[in-house]
mmCIF file of C-alpha atoms in Angstrom:
data_model
loop_
_atom_site.group_PDB
_atom_site.id
_atom_site.type_symbol
_atom_site.label_atom_id
_atom_site.label_comp_id
_atom_site.label_asym_id
_atom_site.label_seq_id
_atom_site.Cartn_x
_atom_site.Cartn_y
_atom_site.Cartn_z
ATOM 1 C CA MET A 714 84.709 111.976 72.657
ATOM 2 C CA ASP A 715 86.481 110.522 69.609
ATOM 3 C CA LEU A 716 89.573 108.405 69.076
ATOM 4 C CA VAL A 717 91.736 111.489 68.483
ATOM 5 C CA THR A 718 90.784 112.922 71.874
ATOM 6 C CA ILE A 719 91.525 109.626 73.597
ATOM 7 C CA ALA A 720 94.843 109.315 71.754
ATOM 8 C CA SER A 721 95.829 112.836 72.835
ATOM 9 C CA ALA A 722 95.512 111.672 76.416
ATOM 10 C CA LEU A 723 97.185 108.282 76.034
ATOM 11 C CA VAL A 724 100.068 108.886 73.613
ATOM 12 C CA PRO A 725 101.961 111.437 75.789
ATOM 13 C CA THR A 726 101.392 109.125 78.753
ATOM 14 C CA ALA A 727 102.863 106.173 76.864
ATOM 15 C CA LEU A 728 105.825 108.267 75.661
ATOM 16 C CA LEU A 729 106.700 109.355 79.212
ATOM 17 C CA ILE A 730 106.464 105.768 80.454
ATOM 18 C CA GLY A 731 108.705 104.668 77.601
ATOM 19 C CA PHE A 732 111.154 107.477 78.370
ATOM 20 C CA GLY A 733 111.306 106.321 81.980
ATOM 21 C CA ALA A 734 112.122 102.783 80.824
ATOM 22 C CA LEU A 735 114.831 104.157 78.534
ATOM 23 C CA LEU A 736 116.347 106.258 81.315
ATOM 24 C CA ARG A 737 116.422 103.221 83.582
ATOM 25 C CA ARG A 738 118.315 101.122 81.056
ATOM 26 C CA GLN A 739 120.581 103.643 79.327
ATOM 27 C CA GLY A 740 120.411 106.889 81.280
ATOM 28 C CA GLY A 741 123.035 106.031 83.880
ATOM 29 C CA PHE A 742 120.562 106.202 86.760
ATOM 30 C CA GLY A 743 120.876 103.201 89.056
ATOM 31 C CA GLU A 744 118.455 101.435 91.378
ATOM 32 C CA PRO A 745 119.073 103.729 94.392
ATOM 33 C CA PHE A 746 118.144 106.772 92.292
ATOM 34 C CA TRP A 747 114.810 105.321 91.183
ATOM 35 C CA VAL A 748 113.980 104.028 94.655
ATOM 36 C CA GLY A 749 114.537 107.540 96.014
ATOM 37 C CA VAL A 750 112.491 109.242 93.285
ATOM 38 C CA GLU A 751 109.675 106.741 93.691
ATOM 39 C CA GLY A 752 109.632 107.373 97.432
ATOM 40 C CA LEU A 753 109.594 111.141 96.894
ATOM 41 C CA THR A 754 106.696 110.903 94.462
ATOM 42 C CA TYR A 755 104.626 108.419 96.458
ATOM 43 C CA ASN A 756 105.179 109.988 99.881
ATOM 44 C CA PHE A 757 105.181 113.720 99.059
ATOM 45 C CA LEU A 758 104.420 114.826 95.492
ATOM 46 C CA LEU A 759 101.272 112.796 94.870
ATOM 47 C CA PRO A 760 99.851 113.465 98.362
ATOM 48 C CA ALA A 761 100.422 117.197 97.789
ATOM 49 C CA LEU A 762 98.450 116.994 94.536
ATOM 50 C CA PHE A 763 95.619 115.118 96.234
ATOM 51 C CA ILE A 764 95.360 117.552 99.139
ATOM 52 C CA VAL A 765 95.252 120.697 97.005
ATOM 53 C CA THR A 766 92.997 119.299 94.288
ATOM 54 C CA LEU A 767 90.458 117.762 96.648
ATOM 55 C CA ALA A 768 90.430 120.804 98.928
ATOM 56 C CA ARG A 769 89.683 123.145 96.012
ATOM 57 C CA ALA A 770 87.339 120.893 94.028
ATOM 58 C CA ASP A 771 83.732 121.894 93.421
ATOM 59 C CA PHE A 772 81.678 118.712 93.354
ATOM 60 C CA GLY A 773 78.349 120.521 93.435
ATOM 61 C CA SER A 774 77.386 119.576 89.861
ATOM 62 C CA VAL A 775 78.828 116.048 90.004
ATOM 63 C CA GLN A 776 77.056 112.841 91.021
ATOM 64 C CA VAL A 777 79.611 112.307 93.761
ATOM 65 C CA GLY A 778 77.634 109.725 95.686
ATOM 66 C CA THR A 779 76.803 107.690 92.594
ATOM 67 C CA MET A 780 80.383 107.870 91.350
ATOM 68 C CA ALA A 781 81.668 106.654 94.712
ATOM 69 C CA LEU A 782 79.147 103.810 94.651
ATOM 70 C CA VAL A 783 80.250 102.662 91.176
ATOM 71 C CA LEU A 784 83.947 102.848 92.083
ATOM 72 C CA ALA A 785 83.583 101.040 95.393
ATOM 73 C CA ALA A 786 81.156 98.379 94.143
ATOM 74 C CA THR A 787 83.271 97.552 91.079
ATOM 75 C CA THR A 788 86.398 97.243 93.196
ATOM 76 C CA LEU A 789 84.669 94.942 95.666
ATOM 77 C CA VAL A 790 83.272 92.811 92.839
ATOM 78 C CA GLY A 791 86.771 92.534 91.373
ATOM 79 C CA ALA A 792 88.233 91.540 94.744
ATOM 80 C CA THR A 793 85.525 88.904 95.252
ATOM 81 C CA VAL A 794 85.961 87.361 91.798
ATOM 82 C CA THR A 795 89.745 87.311 92.233
ATOM 83 C CA THR A 796 89.413 85.505 95.546
ATOM 84 C CA LEU A 797 87.050 82.950 94.019
ATOM 85 C CA LEU A 798 89.558 82.299 91.227
ATOM 86 C CA ARG A 799 92.506 81.885 93.568
ATOM 87 C CA ARG A 800 93.045 78.184 92.798
ATOM 88 C CA VAL A 801 92.712 78.853 89.079
ATOM 89 C CA ALA A 802 95.466 81.459 89.216
ATOM 90 C CA THR A 803 97.979 79.769 91.534
ATOM 91 C CA ASP A 804 98.386 77.479 94.530
ATOM 92 C CA ASP A 805 101.157 79.644 95.969
ATOM 93 C CA GLY A 806 100.150 82.144 98.659
ATOM 94 C CA PRO A 807 102.642 84.949 97.913
ATOM 95 C CA ALA A 808 101.968 84.587 94.180
ATOM 96 C CA PHE A 809 98.243 85.003 94.839
ATOM 97 C CA THR A 810 98.908 88.309 96.601
ATOM 98 C CA SER A 811 100.431 89.599 93.360
ATOM 99 C CA VAL A 812 97.487 88.295 91.322
ATOM 100 C CA PHE A 813 95.157 90.067 93.764
ATOM 101 C CA GLN A 814 97.019 93.375 93.664
ATOM 102 C CA GLY A 815 97.234 93.135 89.898
ATOM 103 C CA ALA A 816 93.476 92.701 89.690
ATOM 104 C CA ILE A 817 92.274 95.514 91.972
ATOM 105 C CA ARG A 818 95.002 98.169 92.140
ATOM 106 C CA PHE A 819 95.214 100.953 89.562
ATOM 107 C CA ASN A 820 97.902 103.293 88.273
ATOM 108 C CA ASN A 821 97.177 106.698 89.857
ATOM 109 C CA TYR A 822 99.574 108.591 87.603
ATOM 110 C CA VAL A 823 98.170 107.318 84.313
ATOM 111 C CA GLY A 824 94.593 107.951 85.446
ATOM 112 C CA LEU A 825 95.328 111.495 86.545
ATOM 113 C CA VAL A 826 97.066 112.359 83.280
ATOM 114 C CA ILE A 827 94.220 110.957 81.159
ATOM 115 C CA ALA A 828 91.534 112.707 83.230
ATOM 116 C CA SER A 829 93.363 116.046 83.216
ATOM 117 C CA THR A 830 93.938 115.862 79.452
ATOM 118 C CA LEU A 831 90.282 115.088 78.768
ATOM 119 C CA PHE A 832 88.597 117.470 81.226
ATOM 120 C CA GLY A 833 91.197 119.909 82.571
ATOM 121 C CA GLN A 834 90.965 120.925 86.230
ATOM 122 C CA GLN A 835 87.558 119.308 86.579
ATOM 123 C CA GLY A 836 89.164 116.081 85.386
ATOM 124 C CA VAL A 837 91.905 116.396 87.984
ATOM 125 C CA ALA A 838 89.290 116.959 90.691
ATOM 126 C CA LEU A 839 87.285 113.929 89.586
ATOM 127 C CA ALA A 840 90.461 111.851 89.397
ATOM 128 C CA ALA A 841 91.446 112.949 92.880
ATOM 129 C CA PHE A 842 87.981 112.013 94.120
ATOM 130 C CA ALA A 843 88.304 108.595 92.456
ATOM 131 C CA ASN A 844 91.570 108.160 94.316
ATOM 132 C CA ALA A 845 89.944 109.252 97.557
ATOM 133 C CA VAL A 846 87.342 106.510 97.185
ATOM 134 C CA MET A 847 89.502 103.715 95.793
ATOM 135 C CA VAL A 848 92.898 104.171 97.454
ATOM 136 C CA PRO A 849 91.683 103.318 100.974
ATOM 137 C CA ILE A 850 89.696 100.332 99.680
ATOM 138 C CA VAL A 851 92.469 98.774 97.591
ATOM 139 C CA ASN A 852 95.084 99.395 100.268
ATOM 140 C CA VAL A 853 92.960 97.838 103.003
ATOM 141 C CA LEU A 854 92.169 94.795 100.855
ATOM 142 C CA SER A 855 95.740 94.396 99.566
ATOM 143 C CA THR A 856 97.250 94.718 103.029
ATOM 144 C CA PHE A 857 94.916 92.105 104.487
ATOM 145 C CA VAL A 858 95.602 89.685 101.613
ATOM 146 C CA LEU A 859 99.356 90.185 101.989
ATOM 147 C CA ALA A 860 99.078 89.708 105.738
ATOM 148 C CA ARG A 861 97.271 86.395 105.238
ATOM 149 C CA HIS A 862 99.102 84.939 102.234
ATOM 150 C CA GLY A 863 102.481 86.727 102.107
ATOM 151 C CA HIS A 864 105.850 85.689 103.531
ATOM 152 C CA ALA A 865 106.036 88.540 106.027
ATOM 153 C CA GLU A 866 104.510 88.156 109.457
ATOM 154 C CA ILE A 867 102.147 91.106 109.759
ATOM 155 C CA ARG A 868 99.100 90.808 111.972
ATOM 156 C CA GLY A 869 96.639 92.874 113.978
ATOM 157 C CA VAL A 870 98.101 96.258 114.833
ATOM 158 C CA GLY A 871 100.670 95.910 112.058
ATOM 159 C CA VAL A 872 97.931 95.671 109.428
ATOM 160 C CA LEU A 873 96.116 98.703 110.823
ATOM 161 C CA LYS A 874 99.351 100.684 111.013
ATOM 162 C CA ALA A 875 100.218 99.889 107.393
ATOM 163 C CA ILE A 876 96.823 101.208 106.306
ATOM 164 C CA ALA A 877 96.664 104.235 108.610
ATOM 165 C CA THR A 878 100.138 105.466 107.629
ATOM 166 C CA ASN A 879 99.655 105.088 103.871
ATOM 167 C CA PRO A 880 100.401 108.591 102.497
ATOM 168 C CA LEU A 881 97.754 108.362 99.785
ATOM 169 C CA VAL A 882 95.057 107.375 102.251
ATOM 170 C CA VAL A 883 96.047 110.164 104.645
ATOM 171 C CA SER A 884 96.291 112.839 101.939
ATOM 172 C CA CYS A 885 92.895 111.930 100.464
ATOM 173 C CA LEU A 886 91.271 112.195 103.879
ATOM 174 C CA ILE A 887 92.951 115.555 104.520
ATOM 175 C CA GLY A 888 91.904 116.931 101.137
ATOM 176 C CA LEU A 889 88.299 115.804 101.502
ATOM 177 C CA GLY A 890 88.201 117.093 105.070
ATOM 178 C CA LEU A 891 89.404 120.528 103.974
ATOM 179 C CA ASN A 892 86.845 120.547 101.171
ATOM 180 C CA LEU A 893 83.991 119.709 103.528
ATOM 181 C CA LEU A 894 85.111 122.244 106.130
ATOM 182 C CA ARG A 895 86.113 124.993 103.728
ATOM 183 C CA ALA A 896 82.978 127.132 103.715
ATOM 184 C CA PRO A 897 81.821 126.979 107.337
ATOM 185 C CA THR A 898 85.306 127.209 108.807
ATOM 186 C CA ALA A 899 86.720 129.958 106.610
ATOM 187 C CA PRO A 900 86.263 132.703 109.256
ATOM 188 C CA VAL A 901 87.777 130.477 111.945
ATOM 189 C CA LEU A 902 90.759 129.543 109.838
ATOM 190 C CA GLY A 903 91.181 133.125 108.787
ATOM 191 C CA ALA A 904 91.323 134.219 112.398
ATOM 192 C CA ALA A 905 93.795 131.520 113.341
ATOM 193 C CA LEU A 906 96.144 131.948 110.400
ATOM 194 C CA PRO A 907 96.752 134.977 108.157
ATOM 195 C CA ALA A 908 95.404 134.590 104.621
ATOM 196 C CA ALA A 909 98.921 135.066 103.276
ATOM 197 C CA VAL A 910 100.180 132.045 105.215
ATOM 198 C CA LEU A 911 97.338 129.876 103.926
ATOM 199 C CA GLY A 912 97.989 131.136 100.394
ATOM 200 C CA ILE A 913 101.689 130.322 100.592
ATOM 201 C CA ALA A 914 100.947 126.834 101.903
ATOM 202 C CA ALA A 915 98.465 126.181 99.096
ATOM 203 C CA ALA A 916 100.850 127.541 96.448
ATOM 204 C CA THR A 917 103.688 125.372 97.746
ATOM 205 C CA LEU A 918 101.557 122.240 97.688
ATOM 206 C CA SER A 919 100.367 123.138 94.180
ATOM 207 C CA ILE A 920 103.936 123.354 92.877
ATOM 208 C CA LEU A 921 104.807 120.029 94.490
ATOM 209 C CA GLY A 922 101.670 118.467 93.037
ATOM 210 C CA GLN A 923 102.485 119.638 89.512
ATOM 211 C CA ALA A 924 105.670 117.568 89.619
ATOM 212 C CA ALA A 925 103.844 114.379 90.624
ATOM 213 C CA LEU A 926 102.463 113.356 87.249
ATOM 214 C CA PRO A 927 105.496 113.577 84.928
ATOM 215 C CA ILE A 928 107.872 112.173 87.545
ATOM 216 C CA GLY A 929 105.358 109.479 88.454
ATOM 217 C CA LEU A 930 105.077 108.342 84.833
ATOM 218 C CA LEU A 931 108.867 108.173 84.534
ATOM 219 C CA CYS A 932 108.876 105.976 87.642
ATOM 220 C CA VAL A 933 106.242 103.727 86.086
ATOM 221 C CA GLY A 934 108.494 103.213 83.073
ATOM 222 C CA SER A 935 111.589 102.648 85.187
ATOM 223 C CA GLY A 936 109.809 99.955 87.173
ATOM 224 C CA LEU A 937 108.749 97.811 84.209
ATOM 225 C CA ARG A 938 110.394 94.387 84.039
ATOM 226 C CA ARG A 939 110.425 91.774 81.303
ATOM 227 C CA PRO A 940 108.019 88.917 82.185
ATOM 228 C CA GLU A 941 109.795 85.686 83.057
ATOM 229 C CA GLY A 942 107.147 83.383 81.533
ATOM 230 C CA GLY A 943 106.960 79.740 82.580
ATOM 231 C CA ALA A 944 105.323 79.445 85.994
ATOM 232 C CA GLN A 945 104.328 83.110 85.844
ATOM 233 C CA ALA A 946 102.175 82.731 82.730
ATOM 234 C CA ARG A 947 98.937 81.592 84.381
ATOM 235 C CA PRO A 948 98.976 84.100 87.275
ATOM 236 C CA ILE A 949 99.789 86.910 84.838
ATOM 237 C CA ALA A 950 96.967 85.869 82.503
ATOM 238 C CA VAL A 951 94.355 85.610 85.262
ATOM 239 C CA SER A 952 95.328 88.905 86.902
ATOM 240 C CA THR A 953 95.435 90.743 83.572
ATOM 241 C CA LEU A 954 92.069 89.359 82.443
ATOM 242 C CA LEU A 955 90.490 90.484 85.709
ATOM 243 C CA ARG A 956 92.074 93.943 85.670
ATOM 244 C CA LEU A 957 91.709 94.872 81.998
ATOM 245 C CA ALA A 958 88.477 93.042 81.128
ATOM 246 C CA VAL A 959 86.336 92.039 84.115
ATOM 247 C CA MET A 960 86.762 95.301 86.043
ATOM 248 C CA PRO A 961 85.884 97.700 83.175
ATOM 249 C CA ALA A 962 83.010 95.485 82.018
ATOM 250 C CA THR A 963 81.630 95.544 85.562
ATOM 251 C CA ALA A 964 82.128 99.314 85.663
ATOM 252 C CA ILE A 965 80.066 99.849 82.508
ATOM 253 C CA ALA A 966 77.289 97.611 83.839
ATOM 254 C CA LEU A 967 77.159 99.374 87.221
ATOM 255 C CA THR A 968 77.385 102.819 85.614
ATOM 256 C CA HIS A 969 74.174 102.059 83.730
ATOM 257 C CA LEU A 970 72.571 100.351 86.696
ATOM 258 C CA PHE A 971 73.147 103.325 89.019
ATOM 259 C CA GLY A 972 72.593 106.023 86.372
ATOM 260 C CA LEU A 973 76.033 107.665 86.468
ATOM 261 C CA ARG A 974 76.466 110.125 83.580
ATOM 262 C CA GLY A 975 78.780 112.770 82.142
ATOM 263 C CA ASP A 976 82.421 113.434 82.995
ATOM 264 C CA ALA A 977 82.131 111.487 86.238
ATOM 265 C CA ALA A 978 81.121 108.347 84.351
ATOM 266 C CA VAL A 979 84.062 108.679 81.955
ATOM 267 C CA VAL A 980 86.593 109.217 84.742
ATOM 268 C CA ALA A 981 85.160 106.314 86.736
ATOM 269 C CA LEU A 982 85.516 104.027 83.712
ATOM 270 C CA VAL A 983 89.059 105.263 83.079
ATOM 271 C CA PHE A 984 90.165 104.459 86.621
ATOM 272 C CA LEU A 985 88.473 101.063 86.598
ATOM 273 C CA SER A 986 90.137 100.063 83.315
ATOM 274 C CA LEU A 987 93.686 101.189 84.157
ATOM 275 C CA PRO A 988 96.608 98.780 84.526
ATOM 276 C CA THR A 989 97.745 97.946 88.038
ATOM 277 C CA ALA A 990 99.869 100.344 90.077
ATOM 278 C CA SER A 991 103.660 100.316 90.030
ATOM 279 C CA SER A 992 103.481 100.863 93.797
ATOM 280 C CA ALA A 993 102.083 97.325 94.089
ATOM 281 C CA TYR A 994 105.647 96.079 93.587
ATOM 282 C CA VAL A 995 106.820 98.142 96.554
ATOM 283 C CA LEU A 996 104.033 96.798 98.755
ATOM 284 C CA ALA A 997 104.747 93.223 97.631
ATOM 285 C CA ARG A 998 108.415 93.637 98.486
ATOM 286 C CA ARG A 999 107.710 95.166 101.894
ATOM 287 C CA LEU A 1000 104.949 92.814 103.037
ATOM 288 C CA GLY A 1001 106.187 89.467 101.765
ATOM 289 C CA GLY A 1002 104.428 89.084 98.423
ATOM 290 C CA ASP A 1003 105.880 87.725 95.188
ATOM 291 C CA ALA A 1004 107.650 90.888 94.015
ATOM 292 C CA PRO A 1005 109.122 89.451 90.748
ATOM 293 C CA LEU A 1006 105.670 88.232 89.684
ATOM 294 C CA MET A 1007 104.194 91.600 90.622
ATOM 295 C CA ALA A 1008 106.744 93.352 88.390
ATOM 296 C CA SER A 1009 105.859 91.031 85.494
ATOM 297 C CA ILE A 1010 102.118 91.590 85.935
ATOM 298 C CA THR A 1011 102.666 95.358 85.951
ATOM 299 C CA ALA A 1012 104.728 95.240 82.748
ATOM 300 C CA VAL A 1013 102.217 93.087 80.842
ATOM 301 C CA GLN A 1014 99.201 95.110 81.947
ATOM 302 C CA THR A 1015 100.852 98.457 81.189
ATOM 303 C CA GLY A 1016 101.653 97.345 77.653
ATOM 304 C CA LEU A 1017 98.214 95.870 76.939
ATOM 305 C CA ALA A 1018 96.409 98.840 78.509
ATOM 306 C CA LEU A 1019 97.563 101.080 75.652
ATOM 307 C CA ALA A 1020 94.988 99.243 73.531
ATOM 308 C CA SER A 1021 92.440 98.146 76.133
ATOM 309 C CA VAL A 1022 91.843 101.513 77.849
ATOM 310 C CA PRO A 1023 90.810 103.403 74.675
ATOM 311 C CA ALA A 1024 88.727 100.398 73.590
ATOM 312 C CA TRP A 1025 86.767 100.442 76.863
ATOM 313 C CA MET A 1026 86.365 104.213 76.730
ATOM 314 C CA LEU A 1027 84.881 103.995 73.224
ATOM 315 C CA LEU A 1028 82.696 101.064 74.268
ATOM 316 C CA GLY A 1029 81.512 102.948 77.328
ATOM 317 C CA GLN A 1030 80.639 105.937 75.159
ATOM 318 C CA ALA A 1031 78.757 103.726 72.705
ATOM 319 C CA PHE A 1032 76.582 102.418 75.513
ATOM 320 C CA GLY A 1033 76.346 105.806 77.210
#
């Protein structure tokens, strides 16, 4: 993999994000429009992509267990280090929730586009699997941190409900479940539902899923906000250092430690070096975090990731 290949994956991604930012500022589309599109993408389009891709994926030749171990372990290391550095980042509880989300969450849309550009359908399947492993972990951790340090009063059942009803968590579980049950249950499913009905359902979800990536990237661009500076500088710096430096460095170390190789290793490194998710702003706003700080962290990381992601990919290849 050379710099040209990496650029072919990143440049179109950056252009779509930039186009989304331009549409937000000069396209005549107001806040209600973007809120609606973001909700459509997060709740329906991306889950449709996850279900279909995971259900159809062939992981027989992939080190699935090792990949899951690297993804989960790196995320947990990042969460632990972030917690230990809480007082370094900020003394404010809601602000810390944004630092935490900025450090461990990842931009699904950017990762999927990069993986699909590099490896085609196999890349999409690996990216979907990465989401299946990481989405539940980061959502559980983020929800608990927001429940403890955010403004909103969310406890006990409320925390569990927020996790259990997350559309990305649910869709990943459905997709993996269908994949695991596909072969042994094919005759049963075929008897219960005509093949044509199953085919139509799969085709419909596929069409919905195809819309997730371009629309998702436009939403990423529309959600970027200019950093305010001042009191935000230290939390932004700590969160960005953790997300764009500590996490990918840990990923490379654990990839070698556990012996992960090939396309799976590349996709794992991509997802662990991505900027934080634009959906983190939505979660911060809903569960009492510092939403303005979260928006600033997202903007800074997205801009810097255009240089840091290819650098880590080349470094990972050099040590591969």
